[in-house]
Every structure is written in structure tokens, then in C-alpha cells.
PDB file of C-alpha atoms in Angstrom:
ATOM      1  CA  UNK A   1     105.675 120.165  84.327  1.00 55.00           C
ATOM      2  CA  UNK A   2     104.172 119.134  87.218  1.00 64.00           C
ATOM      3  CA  UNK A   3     100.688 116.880  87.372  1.00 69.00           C
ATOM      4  CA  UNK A   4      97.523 118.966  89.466  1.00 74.00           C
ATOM      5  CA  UNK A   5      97.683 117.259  93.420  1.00 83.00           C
ATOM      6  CA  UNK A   6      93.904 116.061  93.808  1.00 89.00           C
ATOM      7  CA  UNK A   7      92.037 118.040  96.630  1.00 91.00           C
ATOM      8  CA  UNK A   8      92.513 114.093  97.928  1.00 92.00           C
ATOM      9  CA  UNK A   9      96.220 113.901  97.854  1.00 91.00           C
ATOM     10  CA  UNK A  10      96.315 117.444  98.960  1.00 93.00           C
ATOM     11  CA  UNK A  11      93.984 116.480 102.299  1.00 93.00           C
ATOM     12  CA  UNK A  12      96.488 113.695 102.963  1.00 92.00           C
ATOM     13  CA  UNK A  13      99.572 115.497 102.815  1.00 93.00           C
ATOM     14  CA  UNK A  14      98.295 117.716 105.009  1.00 94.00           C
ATOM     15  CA  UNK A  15      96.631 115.347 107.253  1.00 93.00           C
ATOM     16  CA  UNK A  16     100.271 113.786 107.727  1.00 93.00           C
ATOM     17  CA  UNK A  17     101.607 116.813 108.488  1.00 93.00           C
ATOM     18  CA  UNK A  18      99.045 117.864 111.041  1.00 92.00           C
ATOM     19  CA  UNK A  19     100.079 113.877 112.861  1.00 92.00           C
ATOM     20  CA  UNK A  20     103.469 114.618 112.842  1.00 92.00           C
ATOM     21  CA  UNK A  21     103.112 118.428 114.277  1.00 92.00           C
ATOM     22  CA  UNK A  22     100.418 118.080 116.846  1.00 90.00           C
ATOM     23  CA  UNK A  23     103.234 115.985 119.058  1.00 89.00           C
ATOM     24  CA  UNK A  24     105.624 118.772 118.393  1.00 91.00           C
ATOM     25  CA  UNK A  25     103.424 121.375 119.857  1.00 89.00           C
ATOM     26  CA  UNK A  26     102.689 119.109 122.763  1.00 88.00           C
ATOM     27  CA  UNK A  27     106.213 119.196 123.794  1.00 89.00           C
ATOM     28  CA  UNK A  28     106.942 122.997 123.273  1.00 87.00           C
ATOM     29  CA  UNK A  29     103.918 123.488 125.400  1.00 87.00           C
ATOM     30  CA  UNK A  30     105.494 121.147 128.406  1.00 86.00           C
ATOM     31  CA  UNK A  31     109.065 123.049 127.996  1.00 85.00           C
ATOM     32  CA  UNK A  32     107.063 125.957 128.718  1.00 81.00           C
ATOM     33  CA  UNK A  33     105.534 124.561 131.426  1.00 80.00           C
ATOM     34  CA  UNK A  34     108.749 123.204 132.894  1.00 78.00           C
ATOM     35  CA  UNK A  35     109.833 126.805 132.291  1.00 75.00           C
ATOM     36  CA  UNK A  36     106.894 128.833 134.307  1.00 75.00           C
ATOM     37  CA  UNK A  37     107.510 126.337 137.004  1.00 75.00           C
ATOM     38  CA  UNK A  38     111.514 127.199 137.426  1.00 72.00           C
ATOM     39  CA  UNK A  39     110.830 130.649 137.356  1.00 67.00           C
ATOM     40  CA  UNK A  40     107.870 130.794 138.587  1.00 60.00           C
ATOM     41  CA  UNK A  41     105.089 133.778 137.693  1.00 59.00           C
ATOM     42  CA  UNK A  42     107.402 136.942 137.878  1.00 64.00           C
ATOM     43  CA  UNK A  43     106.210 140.261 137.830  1.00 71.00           C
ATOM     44  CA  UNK A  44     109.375 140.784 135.413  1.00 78.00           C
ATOM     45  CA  UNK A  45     108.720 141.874 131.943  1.00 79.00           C
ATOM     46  CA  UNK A  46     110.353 138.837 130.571  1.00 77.00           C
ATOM     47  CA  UNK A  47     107.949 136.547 132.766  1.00 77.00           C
ATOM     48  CA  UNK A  48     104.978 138.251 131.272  1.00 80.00           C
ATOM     49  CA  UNK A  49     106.113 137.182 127.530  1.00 82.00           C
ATOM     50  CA  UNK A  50     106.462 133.977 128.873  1.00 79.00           C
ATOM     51  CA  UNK A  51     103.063 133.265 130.548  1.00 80.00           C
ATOM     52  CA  UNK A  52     101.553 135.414 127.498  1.00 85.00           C
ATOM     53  CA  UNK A  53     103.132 132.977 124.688  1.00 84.00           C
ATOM     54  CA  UNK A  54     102.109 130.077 127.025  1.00 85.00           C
ATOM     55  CA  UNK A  55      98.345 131.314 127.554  1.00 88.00           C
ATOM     56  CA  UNK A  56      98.097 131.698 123.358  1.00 90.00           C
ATOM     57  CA  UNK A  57      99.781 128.636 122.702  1.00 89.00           C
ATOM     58  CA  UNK A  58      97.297 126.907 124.656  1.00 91.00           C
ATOM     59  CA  UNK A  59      94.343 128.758 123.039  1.00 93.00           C
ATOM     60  CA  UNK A  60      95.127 127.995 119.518  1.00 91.00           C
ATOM     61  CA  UNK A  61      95.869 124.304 120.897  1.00 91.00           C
ATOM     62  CA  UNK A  62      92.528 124.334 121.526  1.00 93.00           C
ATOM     63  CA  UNK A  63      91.130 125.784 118.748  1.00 92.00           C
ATOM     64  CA  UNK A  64      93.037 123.525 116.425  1.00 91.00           C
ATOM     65  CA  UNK A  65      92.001 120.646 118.182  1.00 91.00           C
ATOM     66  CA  UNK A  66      88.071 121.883 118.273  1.00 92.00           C
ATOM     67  CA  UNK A  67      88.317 122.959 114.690  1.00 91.00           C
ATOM     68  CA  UNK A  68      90.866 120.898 112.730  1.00 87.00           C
ATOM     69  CA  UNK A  69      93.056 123.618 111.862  1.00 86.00           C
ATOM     70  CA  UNK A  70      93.783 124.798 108.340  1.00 90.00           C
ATOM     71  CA  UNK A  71      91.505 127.288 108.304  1.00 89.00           C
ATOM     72  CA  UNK A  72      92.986 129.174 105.189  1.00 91.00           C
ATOM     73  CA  UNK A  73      93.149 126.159 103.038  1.00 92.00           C
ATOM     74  CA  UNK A  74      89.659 126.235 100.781  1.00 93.00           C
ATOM     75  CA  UNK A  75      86.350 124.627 101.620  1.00 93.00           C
ATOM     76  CA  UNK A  76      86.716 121.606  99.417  1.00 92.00           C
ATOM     77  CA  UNK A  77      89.806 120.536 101.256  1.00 93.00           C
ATOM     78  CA  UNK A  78      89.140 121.602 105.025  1.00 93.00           C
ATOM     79  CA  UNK A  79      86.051 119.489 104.610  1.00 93.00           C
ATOM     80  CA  UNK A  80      88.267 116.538 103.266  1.00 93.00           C
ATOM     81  CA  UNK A  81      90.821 117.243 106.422  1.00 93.00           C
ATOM     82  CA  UNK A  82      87.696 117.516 108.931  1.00 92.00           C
ATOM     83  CA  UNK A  83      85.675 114.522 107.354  1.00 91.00           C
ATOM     84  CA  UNK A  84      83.630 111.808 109.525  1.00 92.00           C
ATOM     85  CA  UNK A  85      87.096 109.761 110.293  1.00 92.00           C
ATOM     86  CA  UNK A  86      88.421 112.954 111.353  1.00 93.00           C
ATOM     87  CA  UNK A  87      85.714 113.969 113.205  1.00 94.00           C
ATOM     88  CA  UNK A  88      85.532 110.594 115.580  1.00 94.00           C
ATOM     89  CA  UNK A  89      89.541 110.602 116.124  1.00 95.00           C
ATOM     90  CA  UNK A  90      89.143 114.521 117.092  1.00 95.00           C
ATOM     91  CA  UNK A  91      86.446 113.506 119.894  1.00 96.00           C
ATOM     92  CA  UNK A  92      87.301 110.196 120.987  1.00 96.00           C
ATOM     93  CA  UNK A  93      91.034 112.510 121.190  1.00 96.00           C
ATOM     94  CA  UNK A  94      88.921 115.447 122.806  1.00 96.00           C
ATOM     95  CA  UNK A  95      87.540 112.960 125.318  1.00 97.00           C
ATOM     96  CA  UNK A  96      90.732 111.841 126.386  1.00 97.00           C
ATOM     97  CA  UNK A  97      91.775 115.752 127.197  1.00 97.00           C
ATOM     98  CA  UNK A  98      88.806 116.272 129.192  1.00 97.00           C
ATOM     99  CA  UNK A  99      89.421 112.558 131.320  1.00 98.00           C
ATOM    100  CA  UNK A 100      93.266 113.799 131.694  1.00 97.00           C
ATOM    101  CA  UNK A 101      92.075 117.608 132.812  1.00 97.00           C
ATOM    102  CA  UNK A 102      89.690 116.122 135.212  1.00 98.00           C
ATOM    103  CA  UNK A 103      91.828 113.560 136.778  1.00 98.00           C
ATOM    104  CA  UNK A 104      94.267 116.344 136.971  1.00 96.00           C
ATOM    105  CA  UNK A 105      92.134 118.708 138.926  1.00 96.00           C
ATOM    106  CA  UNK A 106      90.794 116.017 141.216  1.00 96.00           C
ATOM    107  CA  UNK A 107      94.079 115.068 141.921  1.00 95.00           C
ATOM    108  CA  UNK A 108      95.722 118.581 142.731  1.00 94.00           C
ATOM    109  CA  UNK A 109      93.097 118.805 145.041  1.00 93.00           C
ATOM    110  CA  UNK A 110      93.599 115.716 147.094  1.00 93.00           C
ATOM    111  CA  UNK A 111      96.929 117.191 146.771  1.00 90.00           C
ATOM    112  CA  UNK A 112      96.321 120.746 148.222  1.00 88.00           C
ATOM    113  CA  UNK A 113      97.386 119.746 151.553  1.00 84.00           C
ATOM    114  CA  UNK A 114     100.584 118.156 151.090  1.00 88.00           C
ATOM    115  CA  UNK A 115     101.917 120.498 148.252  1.00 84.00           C
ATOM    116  CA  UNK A 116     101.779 124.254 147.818  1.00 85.00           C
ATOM    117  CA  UNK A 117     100.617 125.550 144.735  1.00 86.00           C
ATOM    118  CA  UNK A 118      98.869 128.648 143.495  1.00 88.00           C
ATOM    119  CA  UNK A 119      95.677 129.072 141.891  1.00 89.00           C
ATOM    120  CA  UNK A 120      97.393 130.225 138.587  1.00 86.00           C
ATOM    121  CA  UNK A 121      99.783 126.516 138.926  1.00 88.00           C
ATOM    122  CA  UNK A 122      96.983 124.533 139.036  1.00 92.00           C
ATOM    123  CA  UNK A 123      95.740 126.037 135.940  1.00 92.00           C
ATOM    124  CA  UNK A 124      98.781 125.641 134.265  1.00 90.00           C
ATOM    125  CA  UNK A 125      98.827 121.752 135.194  1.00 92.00           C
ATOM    126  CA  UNK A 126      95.300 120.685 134.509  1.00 95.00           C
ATOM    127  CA  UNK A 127      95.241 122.704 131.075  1.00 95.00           C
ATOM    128  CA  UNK A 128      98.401 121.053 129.919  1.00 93.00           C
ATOM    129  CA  UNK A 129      97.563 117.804 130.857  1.00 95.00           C
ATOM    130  CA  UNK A 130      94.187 117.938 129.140  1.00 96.00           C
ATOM    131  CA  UNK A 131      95.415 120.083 125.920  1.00 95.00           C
ATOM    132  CA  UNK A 132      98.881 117.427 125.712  1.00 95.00           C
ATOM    133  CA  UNK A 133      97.126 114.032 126.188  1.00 95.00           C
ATOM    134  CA  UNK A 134      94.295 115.242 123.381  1.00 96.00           C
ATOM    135  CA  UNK A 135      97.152 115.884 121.211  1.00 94.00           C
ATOM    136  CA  UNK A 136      98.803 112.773 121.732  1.00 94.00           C
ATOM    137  CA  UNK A 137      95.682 110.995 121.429  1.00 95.00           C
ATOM    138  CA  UNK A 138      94.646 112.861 118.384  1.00 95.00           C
ATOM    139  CA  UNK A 139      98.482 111.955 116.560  1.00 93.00           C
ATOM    140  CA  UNK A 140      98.405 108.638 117.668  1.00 94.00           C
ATOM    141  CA  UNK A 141      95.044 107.879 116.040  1.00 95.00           C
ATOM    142  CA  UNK A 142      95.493 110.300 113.089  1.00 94.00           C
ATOM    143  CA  UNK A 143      98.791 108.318 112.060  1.00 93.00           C
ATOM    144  CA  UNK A 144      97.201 104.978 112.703  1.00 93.00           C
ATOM    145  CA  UNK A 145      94.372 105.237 110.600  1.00 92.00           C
ATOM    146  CA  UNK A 146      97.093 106.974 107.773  1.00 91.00           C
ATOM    147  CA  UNK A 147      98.329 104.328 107.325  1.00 85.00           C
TER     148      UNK A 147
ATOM    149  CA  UNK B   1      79.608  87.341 122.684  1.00 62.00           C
ATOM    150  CA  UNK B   2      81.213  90.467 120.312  1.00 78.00           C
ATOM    151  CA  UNK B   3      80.179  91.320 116.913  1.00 83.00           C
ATOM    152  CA  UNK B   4      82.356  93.134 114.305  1.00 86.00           C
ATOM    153  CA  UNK B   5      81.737  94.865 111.549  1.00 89.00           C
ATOM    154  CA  UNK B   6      83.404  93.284 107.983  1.00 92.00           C
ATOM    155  CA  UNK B   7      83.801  94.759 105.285  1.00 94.00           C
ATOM    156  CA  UNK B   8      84.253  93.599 101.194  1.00 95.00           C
ATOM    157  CA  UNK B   9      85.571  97.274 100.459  1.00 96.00           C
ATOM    158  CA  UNK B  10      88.769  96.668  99.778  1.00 96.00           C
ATOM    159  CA  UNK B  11      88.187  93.268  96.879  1.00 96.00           C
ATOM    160  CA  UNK B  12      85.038  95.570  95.420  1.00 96.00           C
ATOM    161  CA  UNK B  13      87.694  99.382  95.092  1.00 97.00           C
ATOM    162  CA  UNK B  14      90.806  96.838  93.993  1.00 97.00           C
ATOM    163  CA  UNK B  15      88.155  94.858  91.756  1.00 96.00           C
ATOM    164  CA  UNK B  16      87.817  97.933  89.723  1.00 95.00           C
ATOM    165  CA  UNK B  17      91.344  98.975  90.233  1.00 96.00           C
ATOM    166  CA  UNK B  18      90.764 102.295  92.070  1.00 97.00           C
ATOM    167  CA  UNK B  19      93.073 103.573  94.538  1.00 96.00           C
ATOM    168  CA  UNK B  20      92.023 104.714  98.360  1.00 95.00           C
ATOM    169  CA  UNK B  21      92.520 108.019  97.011  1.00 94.00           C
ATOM    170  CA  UNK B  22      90.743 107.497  94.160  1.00 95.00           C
ATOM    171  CA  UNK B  23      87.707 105.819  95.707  1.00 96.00           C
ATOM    172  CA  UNK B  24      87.699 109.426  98.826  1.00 95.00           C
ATOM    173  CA  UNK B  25      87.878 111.499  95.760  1.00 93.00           C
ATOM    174  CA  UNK B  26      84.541 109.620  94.074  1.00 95.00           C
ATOM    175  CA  UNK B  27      83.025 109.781  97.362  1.00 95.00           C
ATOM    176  CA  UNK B  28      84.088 113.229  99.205  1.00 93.00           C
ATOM    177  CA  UNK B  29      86.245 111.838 101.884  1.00 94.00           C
ATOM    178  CA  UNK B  30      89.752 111.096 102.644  1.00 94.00           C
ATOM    179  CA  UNK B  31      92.157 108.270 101.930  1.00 95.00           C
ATOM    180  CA  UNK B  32      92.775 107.907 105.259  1.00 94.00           C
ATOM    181  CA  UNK B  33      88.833 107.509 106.206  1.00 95.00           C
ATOM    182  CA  UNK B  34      88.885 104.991 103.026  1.00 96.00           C
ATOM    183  CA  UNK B  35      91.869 103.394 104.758  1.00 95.00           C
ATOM    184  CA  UNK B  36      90.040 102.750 108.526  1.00 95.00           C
ATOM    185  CA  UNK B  37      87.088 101.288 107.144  1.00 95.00           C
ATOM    186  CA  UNK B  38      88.751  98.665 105.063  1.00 95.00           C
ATOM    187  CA  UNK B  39      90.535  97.676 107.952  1.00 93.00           C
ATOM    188  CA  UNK B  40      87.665  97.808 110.299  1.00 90.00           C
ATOM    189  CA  UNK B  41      89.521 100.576 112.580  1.00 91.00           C
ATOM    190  CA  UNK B  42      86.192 102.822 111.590  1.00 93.00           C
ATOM    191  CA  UNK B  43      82.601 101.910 111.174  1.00 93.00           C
ATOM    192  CA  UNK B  44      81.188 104.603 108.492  1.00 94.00           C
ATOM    193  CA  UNK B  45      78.008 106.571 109.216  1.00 95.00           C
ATOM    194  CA  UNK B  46      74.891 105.403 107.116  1.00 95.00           C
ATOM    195  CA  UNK B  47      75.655 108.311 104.618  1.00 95.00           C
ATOM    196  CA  UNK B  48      79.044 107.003 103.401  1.00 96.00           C
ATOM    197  CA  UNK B  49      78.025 103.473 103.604  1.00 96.00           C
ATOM    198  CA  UNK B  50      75.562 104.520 101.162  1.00 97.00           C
ATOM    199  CA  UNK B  51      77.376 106.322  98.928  1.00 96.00           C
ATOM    200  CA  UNK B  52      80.241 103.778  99.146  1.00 97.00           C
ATOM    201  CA  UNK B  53      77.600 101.333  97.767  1.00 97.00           C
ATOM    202  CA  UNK B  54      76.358 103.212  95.523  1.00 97.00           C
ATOM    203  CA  UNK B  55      79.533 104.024  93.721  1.00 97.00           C
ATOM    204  CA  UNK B  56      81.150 100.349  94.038  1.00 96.00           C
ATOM    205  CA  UNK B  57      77.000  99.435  92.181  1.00 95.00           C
ATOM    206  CA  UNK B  58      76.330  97.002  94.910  1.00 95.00           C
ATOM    207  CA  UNK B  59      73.924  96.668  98.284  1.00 96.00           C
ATOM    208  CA  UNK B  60      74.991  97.718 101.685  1.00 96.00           C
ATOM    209  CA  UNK B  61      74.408  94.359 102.327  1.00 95.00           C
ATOM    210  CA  UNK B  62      76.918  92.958 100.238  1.00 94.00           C
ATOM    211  CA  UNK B  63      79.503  95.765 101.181  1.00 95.00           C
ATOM    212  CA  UNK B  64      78.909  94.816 104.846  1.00 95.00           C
ATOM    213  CA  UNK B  65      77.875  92.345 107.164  1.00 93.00           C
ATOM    214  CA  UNK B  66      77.693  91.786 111.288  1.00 91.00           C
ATOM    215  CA  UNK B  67      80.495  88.702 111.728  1.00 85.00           C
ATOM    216  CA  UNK B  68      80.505  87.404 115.448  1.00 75.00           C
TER     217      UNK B  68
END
């Protein structure tokens, strides 16, 4: 028979496997990147999947990162995953995404004249650089203070 | 010149042979959060430095201290 996991040892588990995904999704969302910007933005049904699955990867990116995720898990041990720890790493990791989409923005627009992008690539490139450095930040600091 | 927060956490949990997890669990927060503070990666909020006291029967004081 096995022993009852601790909400404790549950939140850890969990928190592990958050640090070890949250790098995962950072790549998927730069192959789809890479992807928009061979094929560009299509009026083919195909390219409308695409750009759809990129624009609600992105949002629940975000949300994760804003909220902590786990939202079905009970109270006791989303407040365990979201405690003060987790709190700084997800804003000093939050910060980080904001610097990244800034620079990003300032920089496609010093940019503007040399290179020829669209309105809806820019987007692409400043939300993905914001939304994939917050997640690396966010890993990076959730496995170092793991342990 | 810097100051740093240390931190007798760690000799205090180990003196009464609790583990990280069993130390979150008295206190309502992770191992991991357990795990930054004892190695000064994360200075606690008044709150858990309280309650972390509180639990471990000692001062603040004696649980931390400014080190230049």
C-alpha cells in the first residue's frame, strides 16, 4: 500500500515539473515562430490553424506565467505552488519578459527602415521574446531554488 | 559596503531533525521556499520569518542577523 504524498511533497513534484516544462513550451512556441515566418501569414486554411494555435499558445503562456498554473489542483496545494518564493521568482521572471518585449519593440523600430516587416511580424517577435525569456527566467530560478 | 542576510535555519530545522518538507508543511510553504532561505537565495517576508521563529521557539533575532 502506498503512504498519503503530503500536500508538501505533492507542491514539489509539481513544482519540478512545472521547471522542467516551462522550457519545453518556450521552444514549441519559437518552432512556431520559425514556422509563421517560412510561410508567412497565408490566407490558406492551414495558415489560419497555425497562427490560431500560435495566438492560444501564447495566451495560456501568459496566463500560466501570471497565475502559476495548476488551476485544477485544490486550494491547499495551488497556494503551496504559488507561495512567497514563488511569487518573487514569477516577477523578478515577469520583469525579465517585459525588459526582453521592450528591447524588442525598440529595436524593430530602429529597424523599420532597413528590414521589412508587417505589423502582425512585429507582434509575433516582441511577444515571443517577452513570453520565452520570462519562461526561461522563471525555469532557471524555479530549478535553482529546487534544489 | 554590502550587507547580507544569514540565516541559523538550517542548524535550528536539523537540530530538531525536521526535514525542508517537514518544516513548509509546519509552516504553509514549500520545500523549495524552505530551501532558498537557508541558503540565502531568498530573504522571507516578515510573516514567515515570524512564523519560522515561532515554530523553531526562538527570536527573529536569533534566526537572523544583518552580516556585512
Amino acid at each position: 500500500m502506498t503512504e498519503p504524498v503530503s500536500n508538501v511533497d505533492l507542491a514539489d513534484r509539481l513544482a519540478r515539473r512545472r521547471a522542467r516544462v516551462l522550457p519545453v513550451l518556450g521552444l514549441f512556441l519559437l518552432i512556431q515562430q520559425s514556422a509563421y515566418f517560412a510561410h508567412g501569414d497565408g490566407a490558406r486554411l492551414v495558415d489560419q490553424v497555425r497562427i490560431g494555435a500560435w495566438v492560444a499558445m501564447s495566451a495560456v503562456i501568459l496566463f500560466v506565467l501570471t497565475t502559476g498554473g495548476f488551476w485544477f489542483r485544490t486550494a491547499p496545494v495551488r497556494a503551496l505552488l504559488n507561495d512567497e518564493g514563488t511569487l518573487a521568482n514569477r516577477a523578478a521572471a515577469l520583469s525579465t519578459g517585459f525588459i526582453s518585449a521592450m528591447l524588442s519593440a525598440i529595436l524593430l523600430y530602429v529597424m523599420q527602415g532597413a528590414w521589412e516587416f508587417s505589423a502582425a511580424e512585429a507582434i509575433h517577435l516582441i511577444v515571443t521574446a517577452g513570453l520565452v525569456s520570462a519562461l526561461i527566467r522563471f525555469a532557471v530560478l524555479e530549478r535553482r531554488a529546487l534544489g | 559596503m554590502a550587507e547580507r542576510l544569514t540565516t541559523r535555519l538550517r542548524e535550528l530545522r536539523e537540530a530538531r531533525g525536521w526535514t525542508q518538507a517537514q518544516l513548509g508543511e509546519r509552516i504553509g510553504v514549500s520545500r523549495k521556499t524552505i530551501n532558498t532561505v537557508e541558503n540565502g537565495i531568498f530573504i522571507p517576508s516578515t510573516l514567515i520569518a515570524l512564523k519560522l521563529a515561532a515554530v523553531l521557539e526562538t527570536s527573529v533575532e536569533t534566526l537572523f542577523s544583518v552580516a556585512e
